[in-house]
Each structure stands twice: as structure tokens, then as C-alpha cells.
Amino acid sequence: MNTGQMMLVSGAMILLGTTVFTVNRNSLQQGTVLRQTKLGIYAASLATSYIQKASGMNYDEKTVVRPPLATIPAPATIFTAAADLGPDIGGKNIYGPPEWVGKDTSFDDFDDYNGFTIDTSITNVDRFHVSAQVYYIDTIPPAYSPSAVPTWLKRMDIAINSSVDRKVFETSAGDLSGKGVDTIKLSYIFSFY
Amino acid sequence: MGTSSLLDTIGSFLVFGLLFLIVIRLNQSAHENSDAYSADYMLQRNMATLTVMLEQDLKRVGLNSNATLTGIPPIQVAKADTFQFLTDLSGSTTPGAVAADIVQWRVGKPSEIPETANPNDCYVYRTVNGVESRMNLGVTQFSFRYYDIMDPTNTLAFPIANLGNIGPIDVTLKLESPYQAKQDYMMDTSNYVMLWRQIRSISRNSILQTSAR
């Protein structure tokens, strides 16, 4: 082959190589996106399950056994102080499939989930890190701001992280550009009645 | 034609053949991936659709069924594959102001869908006041577990004698694609054709009314 022919062949190879790499990259990106959305569904399901578990419990440790009340008292007089929200000793066990049973087995009221963290696995899917915070909020909409004193409302913020390797998004400089954390966050407001 | 030209021609054909094979394989792989991703996407969409409908219904178990007055538990049928309950789909906030609706969820038999390559997929039926809606979403498992309201660590054994004892409800779903994409990679089913999800719902209406019985 002469020089002209060699250049033509080289150009063709470059075009073909570019096409192959582009198709491959697009396919991998599509798969990654689908994988992430699937993990998002699982994470949302997991968060919903913990919210459901918590919402089935009592509002406060001090109201597990609810005395008859002649008048409506102030929340501060009958509920746990805001600074003391968290798990307490004793209580009943909580239901759940074996793979989701964790440290919440002794929880019996909603705010026991304050500071709750657990690593849990779903078979053939991934490991997830669960963390929750519970705090009092004002009863004034629409802000529902956090309250330093007991109120009739508690809010749970629950976050689920998956442990999937995020290095696929990493740039050459090691920058994940905010894509390094895959977290689902859900909130739930629970009222006393 | 000299020897050099002949070699050039043969070489060109060889290179062309190799490139052609590469393009054909690339095209085939792209189609395979596209099929697998489409199936995966449909699976996720079906799962989201089904779970949203379930959550909407399960959180309304017993709504406005007036069980505290009638003494009739809002849950009417509680089996592993069937769940029927009283509710109020009108959204009225006045207890007992409207007649209760009867909603039933149940799963069919795999033999009802012989058209698909997957031998395990079933129809899911949602019946509202006797009007049945049939859904083909690739469901291969759809089962209920019921927990004792007084001791949520215990599941209730079937048949459940007292439906008023039902507290939390555990729904297990498994969806699969109607056909197997990328069959050579089926060892890792989680990436391609299978999806599993579990929802646990507690109806506060049910708990309140049952506790008051």
C-alpha cells in the first residue's frame, strides 16, 4: 500500500474506533443510570418501611400507658424533653423480616429512632446504610420549624445510602462533583392523638 | 495483475471482513443491551405503578367503615394471596357519612398468561365494589403476611380466625420481565430481569378501630 492508502485505512480505523467507544460508553451509562434508579426504588422502599414501623408505635415513651386526662395538658408536661429524645431501655420487640431486624428490636415509641443507624442488606441488591433523626416541630404551617420544647408533632428524617461504588462518576482529578453520595431522604410528621 | 496487487486485494478483503465482523458484533451487542435496559426500565416502571396503587389502598384500610359502631372489622378477607377490606374511596372526612367501598387485591395463577415466555408471571386483580381490574405487570410473587396487633413480632397463621387481630400487613412483591433478555448473563438476574421489593403498611384506621372493639 502506498502512503495515501495507509492514511485512508488509518482514518477509517479511527472512525470505527470512535464509533465503537461511543456506543460502548452510551450503553454503559444507560446501564448505570438504570442501576441507580433501581437502587433508588429499593432505598425508598426501605425508608418507607422504617417510617411505617415507627409510625405504628406510640408517640412518646411517657404516653405508652396513657392516663385518663380531665383536661388537655401542655405538651411539655407530658412528653419527653427534646434533648432526651432517643432509644430507651426495655420495651417490646418489633416485627420485621430477618434481614431487616436490627438495633430497633427494643423500640416502643416513635422518638426511639432518634440517632438510629443501621447497615442492612437486601439479597442480590446492595448494602444500605440507614440513619434517622427525630425531633419536635412547631405546629404552625407551613414552616413546621424544629422546636426546642415538646409539641404535639414529631418529625422523622430518614436517609438511606447505598454502598455502590461511585468511582464510575469520578473525574481524572478525583472529583465526584457531588455525585459521590447516593442518598434517599424522606421525612414523616407524626402527631399525638 | 502482479503478485503485489493480489496480496493487496487479499489483505483488503481480510481487513474488510474483520471490520465487518466488528460492526456486526457491535450492532448485536447494542441491540441486546437495548432490549435488556428496556426490560429493566419497564420492570421498574411497573413496580413503581403497582406499589403506589398498593400504598394508596393500604393506608386507607378501614377508612370511614364505621367499624366502631357496626362491630364489623374493616378487613374482610386475609389470605396469603388475597386481601379484601372496607374503605372509603370518596375521600370523605366524615366517618360513617358514606357507604363503605369494598376493595380486594388478589393474584391470579401463572397459567392465566400462557402468551409470555416467563412461566411464572401472573395477573394481579384489583376489585372495587365488584368491578374487577386485571393488571399484567410481570408479577411472579404477590403475597401478604399479617402480624398480630397485640404482638407485632408474631405473624398470624392461616386461616386467620379473628380478622380483628390483624395489625401490620406485610406485602411481598416480585416482578420479572415477560422474557429473558441476555440469557447468557442470567446468572446475575438482579441486573437484568428481576426486581424484588417489600412494603410494610400499617393502617392507623384499622388499628384504632380494632383496638376499640
Coordinates of C-alpha atoms in Angstrom, one line a residue:
Chain A
M1 CA 0.0 0.0 0.0
N2 CA 1.2 3.5 -0.7
T3 CA 1.0 6.4 1.7
G4 CA -2.4 7.6 0.5
Q5 CA -3.9 4.2 1.1
M6 CA -2.4 3.9 4.5
M7 CA -3.8 7.3 5.5
L8 CA -7.3 6.2 4.3
V9 CA -7.1 3.0 6.3
S10 CA -5.9 4.8 9.4
G11 CA -8.7 7.3 9.1
A12 CA -11.2 4.5 8.7
M13 CA -9.8 2.8 11.8
I14 CA -10.0 6.0 13.8
L15 CA -13.7 6.5 12.8
L16 CA -14.5 2.9 13.6
G17 CA -12.8 3.0 16.9
T18 CA -14.5 6.2 17.9
T19 CA -17.9 4.7 17.0
V20 CA -17.2 1.6 19.0
F21 CA -16.1 3.5 22.0
T22 CA -19.1 5.9 21.8
V23 CA -21.6 3.0 21.6
N24 CA -19.9 1.2 24.4
R25 CA -19.9 4.3 26.6
N26 CA -23.5 5.1 25.9
S27 CA -24.5 1.6 26.7
L28 CA -22.6 1.6 30.0
Q29 CA -24.0 4.9 31.0
Q30 CA -27.6 3.7 30.3
G31 CA -27.0 0.7 32.4
T32 CA -25.5 2.8 35.2
V33 CA -28.5 5.1 35.3
L34 CA -30.9 2.2 35.3
R35 CA -29.0 0.6 38.2
Q36 CA -29.1 3.8 40.1
T37 CA -32.8 4.3 39.7
K38 CA -33.4 0.7 40.7
L39 CA -31.3 1.3 43.9
G40 CA -33.4 4.4 44.5
I41 CA -36.6 2.4 44.4
Y42 CA -35.1 -0.1 46.9
A43 CA -33.9 2.7 49.1
A44 CA -37.2 4.5 49.1
S45 CA -38.9 1.2 49.9
L46 CA -36.5 0.6 52.8
A47 CA -37.1 4.2 54.2
T48 CA -40.8 3.8 53.9
S49 CA -40.7 0.5 55.8
Y50 CA -38.8 2.1 58.7
I51 CA -41.3 5.0 58.7
Q52 CA -44.1 2.6 58.8
K53 CA -42.6 0.7 61.7
A54 CA -42.0 3.9 63.6
S55 CA -45.5 5.3 62.9
G56 CA -47.0 2.1 64.3
M57 CA -45.5 2.9 67.7
N58 CA -46.5 5.2 70.5
Y59 CA -45.9 8.9 70.2
D60 CA -43.8 9.1 73.3
E61 CA -42.4 6.9 76.0
K62 CA -44.4 8.7 78.6
T63 CA -47.7 8.0 76.8
V64 CA -47.2 4.3 76.2
V65 CA -49.5 3.9 79.2
R66 CA -51.9 6.8 78.8
P67 CA -53.6 8.0 82.0
P68 CA -57.1 9.4 81.7
L69 CA -56.9 13.2 81.4
A70 CA -59.6 15.6 82.5
T71 CA -58.1 18.5 80.6
I72 CA -55.7 18.8 77.7
P73 CA -52.3 19.4 79.3
A74 CA -49.4 21.3 77.8
P75 CA -47.1 19.0 75.7
A76 CA -44.1 20.0 77.8
T77 CA -45.7 18.4 80.9
I78 CA -46.4 15.0 79.4
F79 CA -43.8 14.3 76.8
T80 CA -40.1 13.6 76.8
A81 CA -37.9 16.6 76.7
A82 CA -36.5 17.5 73.3
A83 CA -32.9 16.9 74.4
D84 CA -33.8 13.4 75.7
L85 CA -35.4 12.0 72.5
G86 CA -33.8 8.7 71.6
P87 CA -33.9 5.0 72.5
D88 CA -34.9 4.0 75.9
I89 CA -34.2 0.8 77.8
G90 CA -36.7 -2.0 77.7
G91 CA -39.9 -2.1 75.7
K92 CA -41.4 -4.6 73.3
N93 CA -39.8 -6.2 70.2
I94 CA -40.7 -5.0 66.8
Y95 CA -41.8 -7.1 63.9
G96 CA -39.8 -7.4 60.6
P97 CA -38.2 -9.9 58.2
P98 CA -34.9 -11.3 59.4
E99 CA -32.8 -9.3 57.0
W100 CA -34.2 -6.0 58.4
V101 CA -34.1 -6.8 62.1
G102 CA -31.5 -4.6 63.7
K103 CA -31.0 -2.5 66.7
D104 CA -34.6 -1.3 66.7
T105 CA -35.8 -4.5 68.2
S106 CA -36.4 -2.9 71.6
F107 CA -38.0 0.3 70.3
D108 CA -41.5 1.1 71.5
D109 CA -42.1 4.7 70.7
F110 CA -41.6 7.0 67.7
D111 CA -38.7 9.0 69.0
D112 CA -36.6 5.9 69.8
Y113 CA -35.5 6.3 66.2
N114 CA -33.6 9.5 67.0
G115 CA -30.0 8.8 66.2
F116 CA -30.8 5.4 64.8
T117 CA -28.3 3.9 62.3
I118 CA -28.0 0.5 60.8
D119 CA -26.4 -1.2 57.9
T120 CA -28.7 -3.6 56.2
S121 CA -28.6 -5.7 53.1
I122 CA -31.1 -6.8 50.5
T123 CA -30.2 -10.0 48.9
N124 CA -28.8 -9.8 45.4
V125 CA -29.1 -6.0 45.5
D126 CA -26.8 -4.0 47.7
R127 CA -25.9 -2.9 51.2
F128 CA -27.7 0.2 52.5
H129 CA -26.9 2.5 55.4
V130 CA -29.9 3.8 57.2
S131 CA -29.8 6.8 59.5
A132 CA -32.7 8.6 61.2
Q133 CA -33.3 11.7 63.3
V134 CA -36.5 12.5 65.2
Y135 CA -37.3 15.9 66.7
Y136 CA -40.2 18.1 67.8
I137 CA -41.6 20.6 65.3
D138 CA -43.8 23.6 65.7
T139 CA -47.5 23.0 64.9
I140 CA -47.6 26.2 62.7
P141 CA -47.8 25.6 59.0
P142 CA -46.2 25.8 56.5
A143 CA -42.8 26.1 58.2
Y144 CA -43.1 23.4 60.8
S145 CA -39.8 24.5 62.2
P146 CA -37.8 22.4 64.7
S147 CA -38.8 23.1 68.2
A148 CA -36.6 23.0 71.3
V149 CA -39.6 22.2 73.5
P150 CA -42.1 19.3 73.3
T151 CA -45.0 19.8 71.0
W152 CA -47.9 17.7 69.5
L153 CA -45.8 16.9 66.4
K154 CA -42.6 14.9 65.9
R155 CA -40.8 14.7 62.6
M156 CA -38.6 11.9 61.4
D157 CA -35.9 12.5 58.8
I158 CA -34.6 9.2 57.4
A159 CA -31.7 8.9 55.0
I160 CA -30.6 5.8 53.1
N161 CA -27.2 5.5 51.4
S162 CA -26.3 2.7 49.1
S163 CA -22.8 1.3 49.1
V164 CA -22.4 1.1 45.3
D165 CA -19.0 2.1 44.1
R166 CA -19.4 5.6 42.8
K167 CA -16.0 5.8 41.2
V168 CA -17.6 5.4 37.8
F169 CA -18.5 9.1 38.1
E170 CA -15.1 10.2 39.3
T171 CA -13.2 12.6 37.1
S172 CA -9.5 12.3 36.4
A173 CA -8.8 14.8 39.2
G174 CA -10.7 12.6 41.7
D175 CA -13.7 15.0 41.8
L176 CA -17.0 13.3 42.1
S177 CA -18.8 16.7 41.5
G178 CA -21.5 15.9 44.1
K179 CA -22.2 12.5 42.6
G180 CA -20.3 10.6 45.2
V181 CA -23.2 10.3 47.6
D182 CA -26.3 8.5 46.6
T183 CA -28.8 9.3 49.3
I184 CA -32.6 9.0 49.6
K185 CA -34.1 11.3 52.2
L186 CA -37.6 11.0 53.4
S187 CA -39.5 12.9 56.1
Y188 CA -42.6 12.0 58.1
I189 CA -44.6 14.0 60.6
F190 CA -46.2 12.1 63.4
S191 CA -48.9 13.6 65.6
F192 CA -50.1 12.7 69.0
Y193 CA -53.8 11.8 69.4
Chain B
M1 CA -2.2 -8.4 -12.0
G2 CA 1.0 -8.7 -10.2
T3 CA 1.7 -10.6 -7.0
S4 CA 1.8 -7.3 -5.1
S5 CA -1.7 -6.3 -6.3
L6 CA -3.0 -9.7 -5.5
L7 CA -1.7 -9.5 -1.9
D8 CA -3.2 -6.0 -1.6
T9 CA -6.5 -7.3 -2.7
I10 CA -6.5 -10.3 -0.3
G11 CA -5.3 -8.1 2.5
S12 CA -8.1 -5.6 1.9
F13 CA -10.7 -8.4 1.9
L14 CA -9.3 -9.6 5.2
V15 CA -9.3 -6.2 6.8
F16 CA -12.8 -5.6 5.4
G17 CA -14.0 -8.9 6.8
L18 CA -12.6 -8.1 10.2
L19 CA -14.1 -4.7 10.4
F20 CA -17.4 -6.0 9.1
L21 CA -17.5 -8.6 11.9
I22 CA -16.7 -6.0 14.4
V23 CA -19.5 -3.8 13.3
I24 CA -22.0 -6.7 13.2
R25 CA -21.0 -7.7 16.7
L26 CA -21.2 -4.2 17.9
N27 CA -24.7 -3.8 16.4
Q28 CA -25.8 -7.1 18.0
S29 CA -24.4 -6.1 21.4
A30 CA -26.1 -2.7 21.2
H31 CA -29.4 -4.4 20.4
E32 CA -29.0 -6.8 23.3
N33 CA -28.2 -4.1 25.7
S34 CA -31.1 -2.0 24.5
D35 CA -33.5 -4.9 25.0
A36 CA -32.2 -5.6 28.5
Y37 CA -32.3 -2.0 29.5
S38 CA -35.8 -1.6 28.1
A39 CA -37.0 -4.6 30.0
D40 CA -35.3 -3.3 33.2
Y41 CA -36.9 0.1 32.7
M42 CA -40.4 -1.4 32.2
L43 CA -39.9 -3.5 35.2
Q44 CA -39.1 -0.5 37.4
R45 CA -42.0 1.4 36.0
N46 CA -44.4 -1.4 36.6
M47 CA -43.1 -1.8 40.1
A48 CA -43.5 1.9 40.9
T49 CA -47.0 1.8 39.5
L50 CA -48.1 -1.2 41.4
T51 CA -46.5 -0.1 44.7
V52 CA -48.1 3.4 44.5
M53 CA -51.5 1.8 44.0
L54 CA -51.0 -0.6 46.9
E55 CA -49.8 2.1 49.2
Q56 CA -52.7 4.3 48.4
D57 CA -55.1 1.5 49.2
L58 CA -53.4 0.0 52.2
K59 CA -53.2 3.3 54.0
R60 CA -57.0 3.6 53.7
V61 CA -57.9 0.3 55.1
G62 CA -61.0 0.8 57.3
L63 CA -61.4 4.5 56.4
N64 CA -65.0 5.5 57.2
S65 CA -66.1 2.0 57.5
N66 CA -67.7 2.8 60.9
A67 CA -66.4 -0.3 62.5
T68 CA -66.6 1.0 66.0
L69 CA -70.4 1.3 65.6
T70 CA -71.1 -1.8 63.5
G71 CA -68.6 -4.0 65.2
I72 CA -67.5 -5.3 61.8
P73 CA -63.7 -5.4 61.4
P74 CA -62.7 -3.5 58.3
I75 CA -60.6 -6.4 57.0
Q76 CA -62.9 -8.9 55.4
V77 CA -60.6 -11.4 53.7
A78 CA -57.0 -12.0 54.8
K79 CA -55.2 -14.8 52.9
A80 CA -51.7 -15.2 51.6
D81 CA -52.8 -14.3 48.1
T82 CA -55.9 -12.2 48.7
F83 CA -56.7 -9.2 50.8
Q84 CA -60.1 -7.6 51.0
F85 CA -61.1 -4.7 53.1
L86 CA -63.7 -1.9 53.7
T87 CA -62.6 1.6 52.9
D88 CA -63.9 4.9 51.6
L89 CA -62.6 5.8 48.2
S90 CA -64.5 9.1 48.0
G91 CA -62.1 10.7 50.4
S92 CA -64.8 11.9 52.7
T93 CA -63.6 13.1 56.1
T94 CA -66.8 12.4 57.9
P95 CA -66.8 8.9 59.5
G96 CA -69.8 6.9 58.5
A97 CA -71.2 9.6 56.2
V98 CA -70.9 7.4 53.1
A99 CA -71.3 3.8 52.3
A100 CA -68.1 1.8 52.6
D101 CA -66.4 0.6 49.5
I102 CA -65.1 -2.9 49.3
V103 CA -61.6 -3.3 47.8
Q104 CA -59.9 -6.6 47.1
W105 CA -56.4 -7.3 45.9
R106 CA -55.5 -10.8 44.7
V107 CA -53.1 -12.6 42.5
G108 CA -54.0 -15.0 39.7
K109 CA -52.4 -18.2 38.5
P110 CA -49.3 -18.4 36.3
S111 CA -51.3 -20.5 33.8
E112 CA -53.5 -17.5 33.1
I113 CA -50.8 -15.9 31.0
P114 CA -49.5 -18.6 28.6
E115 CA -48.5 -16.0 26.0
T116 CA -45.3 -14.8 27.7
A117 CA -42.1 -16.7 27.8
N118 CA -41.9 -16.4 31.6
P119 CA -43.8 -19.3 33.1
N120 CA -44.2 -17.6 36.5
D121 CA -45.9 -14.3 35.8
C122 CA -49.4 -13.8 36.9
Y123 CA -52.2 -11.3 36.7
V124 CA -52.9 -9.0 39.6
Y125 CA -56.5 -8.2 40.3
R126 CA -57.9 -5.2 42.0
T127 CA -61.6 -5.3 42.6
V128 CA -63.6 -2.3 43.7
N129 CA -67.2 -2.9 44.7
G130 CA -67.3 -6.0 42.4
V131 CA -65.7 -4.3 39.4
E132 CA -62.5 -6.2 38.6
S133 CA -59.4 -4.7 37.0
R134 CA -56.8 -7.0 35.7
M135 CA -53.1 -6.0 35.5
N136 CA -50.3 -7.8 33.7
L137 CA -47.2 -6.2 35.3
G138 CA -44.9 -9.2 35.3
V139 CA -45.8 -10.2 38.9
T140 CA -44.3 -13.5 39.9
Q141 CA -44.8 -13.2 43.6
F142 CA -47.5 -11.3 45.4
S143 CA -48.2 -12.4 48.9
F144 CA -49.4 -11.0 52.2
R145 CA -48.3 -11.6 55.8
Y146 CA -50.3 -10.4 58.7
Y147 CA -49.0 -9.6 62.1
D148 CA -50.8 -9.7 65.4
I149 CA -51.8 -6.3 66.5
M150 CA -51.1 -7.1 70.1
D151 CA -47.7 -8.6 69.5
P152 CA -46.3 -7.4 66.2
T153 CA -43.4 -9.9 66.4
N154 CA -45.7 -12.7 65.6
T155 CA -47.3 -13.4 62.2
L156 CA -50.8 -14.8 62.2
A157 CA -51.2 -18.3 61.0
F158 CA -53.6 -19.1 58.1
P159 CA -56.6 -19.3 58.3
I160 CA -56.8 -16.3 60.5
A161 CA -59.7 -16.9 62.9
N162 CA -60.2 -13.4 64.1
L163 CA -59.6 -10.8 61.4
G164 CA -59.8 -8.1 64.1
N165 CA -56.4 -9.3 65.4
I166 CA -54.6 -8.1 62.2
G167 CA -52.3 -5.2 62.8
P168 CA -49.4 -4.6 60.4
I169 CA -49.6 -6.0 56.9
D170 CA -46.5 -7.2 55.0
V171 CA -46.7 -7.3 51.2
T172 CA -44.1 -9.0 49.2
L173 CA -43.7 -8.4 45.5
K174 CA -41.5 -9.8 42.9
L175 CA -41.7 -8.7 39.3
E176 CA -39.9 -10.3 36.3
S177 CA -39.7 -9.4 32.7
P178 CA -42.0 -11.4 30.4
Y179 CA -39.0 -12.7 28.6
Q180 CA -35.3 -13.3 29.4
A181 CA -33.0 -10.6 28.0
K182 CA -29.4 -11.5 27.6
Q183 CA -29.8 -15.1 28.6
D184 CA -26.1 -15.8 28.7
Y185 CA -25.8 -13.4 31.6
M186 CA -28.8 -14.8 33.5
M187 CA -26.6 -15.8 36.4
D188 CA -26.8 -12.2 37.6
T189 CA -30.5 -11.8 37.4
S190 CA -30.6 -8.7 39.6
N191 CA -29.1 -6.6 36.8
Y192 CA -31.5 -7.6 34.1
V193 CA -34.8 -9.2 34.6
M194 CA -35.7 -9.5 38.3
L195 CA -36.8 -7.0 40.8
W196 CA -37.8 -7.5 44.4
R197 CA -39.5 -5.2 46.8
Q198 CA -41.3 -5.4 50.1
I199 CA -43.7 -2.9 51.6
R200 CA -44.9 -2.9 55.1
S201 CA -48.0 -0.8 55.7
I202 CA -49.9 -0.1 58.9
S203 CA -53.3 1.3 58.7
R204 CA -54.0 3.6 61.6
N205 CA -57.7 3.3 60.9
S206 CA -57.5 -0.4 61.3
I207 CA -55.5 -0.2 64.5
L208 CA -57.8 2.3 66.1
Q209 CA -61.0 0.5 65.2
T210 CA -59.7 -2.9 66.2
S211 CA -58.4 -1.6 69.5
A212 CA -61.8 -0.1 70.2
R213 CA -63.7 -3.3 69.7

